[in-house]
């Protein structure tokens, strides 16, 4: 079932979301200071391409730099990206077939708001954070 939902997701929006996140990652990596957000954008692009069967978990207790980076991200881009996910989810929920896609779109809001300090893992295995 996850594969079928992922294929439907890919056709009806997943490719466009992934391309958008990938483009944002490239731009962020070109500007040297914003490389952490670029890496996070690439991680979200992979999740946006194939979301069913995976989930987002916290990497561990966030540090000062992670928290500051997430605050900057929310102010600069996170609010607009989250709003885009809400609008897209509303459009997808207009049909019965699109309801699971809308739910997946809404599940992407937390990582689009605060991408630093998160990791995407398969739902079949638990995540154990490693502390260094």
PDB file of C-alpha atoms in Angstrom:
ATOM      1  CA  UNK A   1       0.000   0.000   0.000  1.00  0.00           C
ATOM      2  CA  UNK A   2       2.883   2.363   0.801  1.00  0.00           C
ATOM      3  CA  UNK A   3       4.306   1.894  -2.672  1.00  0.00           C
ATOM      4  CA  UNK A   4       0.996   2.684  -4.356  1.00  0.00           C
ATOM      5  CA  UNK A   5       0.539   5.806  -2.220  1.00  0.00           C
ATOM      6  CA  UNK A   6       4.117   6.878  -2.950  1.00  0.00           C
ATOM      7  CA  UNK A   7       3.563   6.516  -6.697  1.00  0.00           C
ATOM      8  CA  UNK A   8       0.319   8.525  -6.518  1.00  0.00           C
ATOM      9  CA  UNK A   9       2.113  11.107  -4.348  1.00  0.00           C
ATOM     10  CA  UNK A  10       4.980  11.281  -6.841  1.00  0.00           C
ATOM     11  CA  UNK A  11       2.629  12.005  -9.730  1.00  0.00           C
ATOM     12  CA  UNK A  12       0.381  14.483  -7.927  1.00  0.00           C
ATOM     13  CA  UNK A  13       2.861  16.803  -6.301  1.00  0.00           C
ATOM     14  CA  UNK A  14       5.829  14.913  -4.894  1.00  0.00           C
ATOM     15  CA  UNK A  15       8.094  15.623  -7.847  1.00  0.00           C
ATOM     16  CA  UNK A  16       7.364  19.343  -7.725  1.00  0.00           C
ATOM     17  CA  UNK A  17       7.939  19.537  -3.964  1.00  0.00           C
ATOM     18  CA  UNK A  18      11.185  17.600  -4.253  1.00  0.00           C
ATOM     19  CA  UNK A  19      12.420  19.820  -7.095  1.00  0.00           C
ATOM     20  CA  UNK A  20      11.585  22.912  -5.034  1.00  0.00           C
ATOM     21  CA  UNK A  21      13.425  21.643  -1.967  1.00  0.00           C
ATOM     22  CA  UNK A  22      16.347  20.491  -4.122  1.00  0.00           C
ATOM     23  CA  UNK A  23      16.605  23.913  -5.794  1.00  0.00           C
ATOM     24  CA  UNK A  24      16.524  25.599  -2.391  1.00  0.00           C
ATOM     25  CA  UNK A  25      19.295  23.256  -1.257  1.00  0.00           C
ATOM     26  CA  UNK A  26      21.447  24.160  -4.246  1.00  0.00           C
ATOM     27  CA  UNK A  27      20.975  27.881  -3.612  1.00  0.00           C
ATOM     28  CA  UNK A  28      21.738  27.456   0.082  1.00  0.00           C
ATOM     29  CA  UNK A  29      24.901  25.479  -0.694  1.00  0.00           C
ATOM     30  CA  UNK A  30      26.104  28.127  -3.145  1.00  0.00           C
ATOM     31  CA  UNK A  31      25.980  30.672  -0.349  1.00  0.00           C
ATOM     32  CA  UNK A  32      28.604  29.220   1.968  1.00  0.00           C
ATOM     33  CA  UNK A  33      27.041  30.466   5.206  1.00  0.00           C
ATOM     34  CA  UNK A  34      23.750  28.677   4.542  1.00  0.00           C
ATOM     35  CA  UNK A  35      25.144  25.190   3.879  1.00  0.00           C
ATOM     36  CA  UNK A  36      23.388  23.637   6.942  1.00  0.00           C
ATOM     37  CA  UNK A  37      20.021  24.725   5.539  1.00  0.00           C
ATOM     38  CA  UNK A  38      21.064  23.372   2.122  1.00  0.00           C
ATOM     39  CA  UNK A  39      21.787  19.958   3.590  1.00  0.00           C
ATOM     40  CA  UNK A  40      18.452  20.052   5.424  1.00  0.00           C
ATOM     41  CA  UNK A  41      16.709  20.998   2.161  1.00  0.00           C
ATOM     42  CA  UNK A  42      18.258  17.995   0.400  1.00  0.00           C
ATOM     43  CA  UNK A  43      17.077  15.758   3.248  1.00  0.00           C
ATOM     44  CA  UNK A  44      13.542  17.159   2.975  1.00  0.00           C
ATOM     45  CA  UNK A  45      13.652  16.765  -0.830  1.00  0.00           C
ATOM     46  CA  UNK A  46      14.206  13.039  -0.421  1.00  0.00           C
ATOM     47  CA  UNK A  47      11.353  12.858   2.055  1.00  0.00           C
ATOM     48  CA  UNK A  48       9.100  14.898  -0.239  1.00  0.00           C
ATOM     49  CA  UNK A  49       9.838  12.507  -3.086  1.00  0.00           C
ATOM     50  CA  UNK A  50       8.841   9.316  -1.220  1.00  0.00           C
ATOM     51  CA  UNK A  51       7.126  10.100   2.135  1.00  0.00           C
ATOM     52  CA  UNK A  52       4.999   7.047   2.868  1.00  0.00           C
ATOM     53  CA  UNK A  53       6.755   4.490   5.041  1.00  0.00           C
ATOM     54  CA  UNK A  54       9.090   7.072   6.568  1.00  0.00           C
ATOM     55  CA  UNK A  55       8.796   9.465   9.462  1.00  0.00           C
ATOM     56  CA  UNK A  56      10.653  12.406  10.962  1.00  0.00           C
ATOM     57  CA  UNK A  57      12.217  12.135  14.417  1.00  0.00           C
ATOM     58  CA  UNK A  58      14.378  14.440  16.495  1.00  0.00           C
ATOM     59  CA  UNK A  59      18.087  13.731  16.366  1.00  0.00           C
ATOM     60  CA  UNK A  60      18.392  14.485  20.072  1.00  0.00           C
ATOM     61  CA  UNK A  61      18.415  17.489  22.328  1.00  0.00           C
ATOM     62  CA  UNK A  62      18.997  20.528  20.086  1.00  0.00           C
ATOM     63  CA  UNK A  63      22.010  22.686  20.759  1.00  0.00           C
ATOM     64  CA  UNK A  64      22.217  26.454  20.714  1.00  0.00           C
ATOM     65  CA  UNK A  65      23.295  26.617  17.052  1.00  0.00           C
ATOM     66  CA  UNK A  66      20.536  24.253  15.957  1.00  0.00           C
ATOM     67  CA  UNK A  67      17.912  26.285  17.788  1.00  0.00           C
ATOM     68  CA  UNK A  68      19.245  29.571  16.411  1.00  0.00           C
ATOM     69  CA  UNK A  69      19.375  28.093  12.901  1.00  0.00           C
ATOM     70  CA  UNK A  70      15.784  26.877  13.163  1.00  0.00           C
ATOM     71  CA  UNK A  71      14.608  30.293  14.374  1.00  0.00           C
ATOM     72  CA  UNK A  72      16.306  31.976  11.412  1.00  0.00           C
ATOM     73  CA  UNK A  73      14.816  29.378   9.046  1.00  0.00           C
ATOM     74  CA  UNK A  74      11.287  29.901  10.418  1.00  0.00           C
ATOM     75  CA  UNK A  75      11.537  33.653   9.991  1.00  0.00           C
ATOM     76  CA  UNK A  76      13.060  33.558   6.507  1.00  0.00           C
ATOM     77  CA  UNK A  77      11.434  30.586   4.792  1.00  0.00           C
ATOM     78  CA  UNK A  78       9.700  28.162   7.141  1.00  0.00           C
ATOM     79  CA  UNK A  79       6.421  30.026   7.525  1.00  0.00           C
ATOM     80  CA  UNK A  80       5.987  30.364   3.757  1.00  0.00           C
ATOM     81  CA  UNK A  81       6.838  26.735   3.078  1.00  0.00           C
ATOM     82  CA  UNK A  82       4.455  25.552   5.801  1.00  0.00           C
ATOM     83  CA  UNK A  83       1.711  27.755   4.385  1.00  0.00           C
ATOM     84  CA  UNK A  84       2.341  26.191   0.969  1.00  0.00           C
ATOM     85  CA  UNK A  85       1.953  22.725   2.490  1.00  0.00           C
ATOM     86  CA  UNK A  86      -1.352  23.730   4.117  1.00  0.00           C
ATOM     87  CA  UNK A  87      -2.738  25.146   0.865  1.00  0.00           C
ATOM     88  CA  UNK A  88      -1.616  22.089  -1.096  1.00  0.00           C
ATOM     89  CA  UNK A  89      -3.070  19.746   1.527  1.00  0.00           C
ATOM     90  CA  UNK A  90      -6.415  21.566   1.342  1.00  0.00           C
ATOM     91  CA  UNK A  91      -6.474  21.113  -2.432  1.00  0.00           C
ATOM     92  CA  UNK A  92      -5.536  17.443  -2.159  1.00  0.00           C
ATOM     93  CA  UNK A  93      -8.181  16.786   0.498  1.00  0.00           C
ATOM     94  CA  UNK A  94     -10.906  17.929  -1.884  1.00  0.00           C
ATOM     95  CA  UNK A  95     -11.075  14.387  -3.259  1.00  0.00           C
ATOM     96  CA  UNK A  96     -11.346  11.099  -1.390  1.00  0.00           C
ATOM     97  CA  UNK A  97      -8.259   9.725  -3.131  1.00  0.00           C
ATOM     98  CA  UNK A  98      -6.276  12.793  -2.114  1.00  0.00           C
ATOM     99  CA  UNK A  99      -6.972  12.569   1.625  1.00  0.00           C
ATOM    100  CA  UNK A 100      -3.936  10.351   2.404  1.00  0.00           C
ATOM    101  CA  UNK A 101      -1.826  12.711   0.298  1.00  0.00           C
ATOM    102  CA  UNK A 102      -3.147  15.687   2.253  1.00  0.00           C
ATOM    103  CA  UNK A 103      -2.272  13.971   5.531  1.00  0.00           C
ATOM    104  CA  UNK A 104       1.257  13.288   4.261  1.00  0.00           C
ATOM    105  CA  UNK A 105       1.527  16.913   3.197  1.00  0.00           C
ATOM    106  CA  UNK A 106       0.505  18.065   6.674  1.00  0.00           C
ATOM    107  CA  UNK A 107       3.062  15.657   8.204  1.00  0.00           C
ATOM    108  CA  UNK A 108       5.774  17.575   6.335  1.00  0.00           C
ATOM    109  CA  UNK A 109       4.969  20.868   8.073  1.00  0.00           C
ATOM    110  CA  UNK A 110       7.067  20.280  11.225  1.00  0.00           C
ATOM    111  CA  UNK A 111      10.212  19.469   9.263  1.00  0.00           C
ATOM    112  CA  UNK A 112       9.608  22.345   6.867  1.00  0.00           C
ATOM    113  CA  UNK A 113       9.321  24.720   9.830  1.00  0.00           C
ATOM    114  CA  UNK A 114      12.332  23.453  11.785  1.00  0.00           C
ATOM    115  CA  UNK A 115      14.550  21.237   9.615  1.00  0.00           C
ATOM    116  CA  UNK A 116      17.756  21.300  11.652  1.00  0.00           C
ATOM    117  CA  UNK A 117      18.173  18.567  14.253  1.00  0.00           C
ATOM    118  CA  UNK A 118      15.777  16.170  12.516  1.00  0.00           C
ATOM    119  CA  UNK A 119      16.377  12.871  10.792  1.00  0.00           C
ATOM    120  CA  UNK A 120      14.100  10.881   8.472  1.00  0.00           C
ATOM    121  CA  UNK A 121      13.857   7.164   9.227  1.00  0.00           C
ATOM    122  CA  UNK A 122      11.762   4.259   7.961  1.00  0.00           C
ATOM    123  CA  UNK A 123       8.678   3.628  10.085  1.00  0.00           C
ATOM    124  CA  UNK A 124       9.597  -0.049  10.375  1.00  0.00           C
ATOM    125  CA  UNK A 125      12.633   0.560  12.586  1.00  0.00           C
ATOM    126  CA  UNK A 126      12.963   2.749  15.658  1.00  0.00           C
ATOM    127  CA  UNK A 127      15.493   5.557  15.833  1.00  0.00           C
ATOM    128  CA  UNK A 128      18.013   5.614  18.641  1.00  0.00           C
ATOM    129  CA  UNK A 129      19.781   8.974  18.819  1.00  0.00           C
ATOM    130  CA  UNK A 130      23.546   8.953  19.077  1.00  0.00           C
ATOM    131  CA  UNK A 131      25.139  11.568  21.243  1.00  0.00           C
ATOM    132  CA  UNK A 132      28.681  12.713  20.650  1.00  0.00           C
TER     133      UNK A 132
END
